[in-house]
Amino acid sequence: SSVPTELVDRFIMDYLVIEGYKDAAYQFAQESGVQSSIDLETISDRVEIRQAVIDGDFEKAISMVNTLEPKLLEDNPELLWALRRQQLVDLLHQGRGESG
């Protein structure tokens, strides 16, 4: 059986958004008629949040999330806990590297 075109288009749009391809997402939306479930204007901010997490700058990431989606961490305490836990792990690794 074949996969419905709508589903494939939705996967493509999700990929473009998740990977931060803002211009491509706009173009794809125009050509396919598929709209993203998020505001495409926030893609750059989302990429910056992801990069802050990758860089270990959890305070910046949390601050940006609170600015972009004020209730997200409040409504998802497990996400805030995961960020804080990773921040602690990174601090412990840094401390171990300095003393070792």
Coordinates of C-alpha atoms in Angstrom, one line a residue:
S1 CA 0.0 0.0 0.0
S2 CA 1.2 3.5 -0.7
V3 CA 1.7 6.3 1.8
P4 CA -0.8 9.2 1.4
T5 CA 0.8 12.3 -0.1
E6 CA -0.6 14.4 2.8
L7 CA 1.4 12.3 5.3
V8 CA 4.6 12.5 3.3
D9 CA 4.2 16.3 3.0
R10 CA 3.6 16.6 6.7
F11 CA 6.8 14.6 7.4
I12 CA 8.7 16.8 5.0
M13 CA 7.4 20.0 6.7
D14 CA 8.2 18.6 10.2
Y15 CA 11.8 17.8 9.1
L16 CA 12.3 21.2 7.6
V17 CA 11.1 22.9 10.8
I18 CA 13.0 20.6 13.2
E19 CA 16.2 21.0 11.3
G20 CA 15.8 24.8 11.1
Y21 CA 15.3 25.2 7.4
K22 CA 13.1 28.3 7.7
D23 CA 13.3 29.5 4.0
A24 CA 12.8 25.9 2.7
A25 CA 9.8 25.5 5.1
Y26 CA 8.2 28.7 3.8
Q27 CA 8.8 27.6 0.2
F28 CA 7.4 24.1 0.8
A29 CA 4.3 25.5 2.5
Q30 CA 3.6 27.7 -0.5
E31 CA 4.1 24.9 -3.0
S32 CA 2.4 22.1 -1.2
G33 CA -0.2 24.0 0.8
V34 CA 0.9 22.2 4.0
Q35 CA 1.1 24.5 7.0
S36 CA 3.5 24.0 9.9
S37 CA 2.0 23.4 13.4
I38 CA 4.4 26.1 14.7
D39 CA 5.0 29.7 13.6
L40 CA 7.8 29.5 11.1
E41 CA 9.1 32.8 12.4
T42 CA 10.2 31.0 15.5
I43 CA 12.4 28.5 13.7
S44 CA 15.6 30.6 14.2
D45 CA 14.9 30.9 17.9
R46 CA 14.3 27.2 18.2
V47 CA 17.6 26.5 16.4
E48 CA 19.3 28.9 18.9
I49 CA 17.7 27.0 21.8
R50 CA 18.9 23.7 20.5
Q51 CA 22.4 25.1 20.0
A52 CA 22.5 26.5 23.5
V53 CA 21.6 23.0 24.8
I54 CA 24.3 21.4 22.7
D55 CA 26.8 24.0 23.9
G56 CA 25.8 23.3 27.5
D57 CA 24.4 26.8 28.0
F58 CA 21.2 25.6 29.8
E59 CA 20.4 29.0 31.4
K60 CA 20.2 30.5 28.0
A61 CA 18.2 27.7 26.7
I62 CA 15.7 27.8 29.6
S63 CA 15.5 31.6 29.3
M64 CA 14.8 31.5 25.6
V65 CA 12.2 28.7 26.0
N66 CA 10.4 30.9 28.7
T67 CA 10.4 33.8 26.3
L68 CA 9.2 31.9 23.2
E69 CA 6.7 29.6 25.0
P70 CA 6.1 31.0 28.5
K71 CA 4.1 28.0 29.8
L72 CA 6.0 25.2 28.1
L73 CA 8.3 24.4 31.0
E74 CA 5.6 25.1 33.6
D75 CA 3.3 22.7 31.8
N76 CA 6.1 20.1 31.3
P77 CA 8.1 20.0 34.5
E78 CA 9.8 16.8 33.3
L79 CA 11.4 18.8 30.5
L80 CA 12.7 21.5 32.9
W81 CA 14.0 18.7 35.2
A82 CA 15.8 17.0 32.2
L83 CA 17.5 20.3 31.4
R84 CA 18.5 21.0 35.0
R85 CA 19.7 17.4 35.4
Q86 CA 21.9 17.7 32.3
Q87 CA 23.2 21.0 33.6
L88 CA 24.2 19.4 36.8
V89 CA 25.9 16.5 35.0
D90 CA 27.9 18.9 32.9
L91 CA 29.0 20.9 35.9
L92 CA 30.1 17.7 37.6
H93 CA 32.1 16.7 34.5
Q94 CA 33.7 20.1 34.3
G95 CA 34.7 19.9 38.0
R96 CA 36.1 16.4 37.5
G97 CA 38.1 17.7 34.5
E98 CA 39.6 20.5 36.5
S99 CA 40.7 18.4 39.5
G100 CA 41.8 15.4 37.5

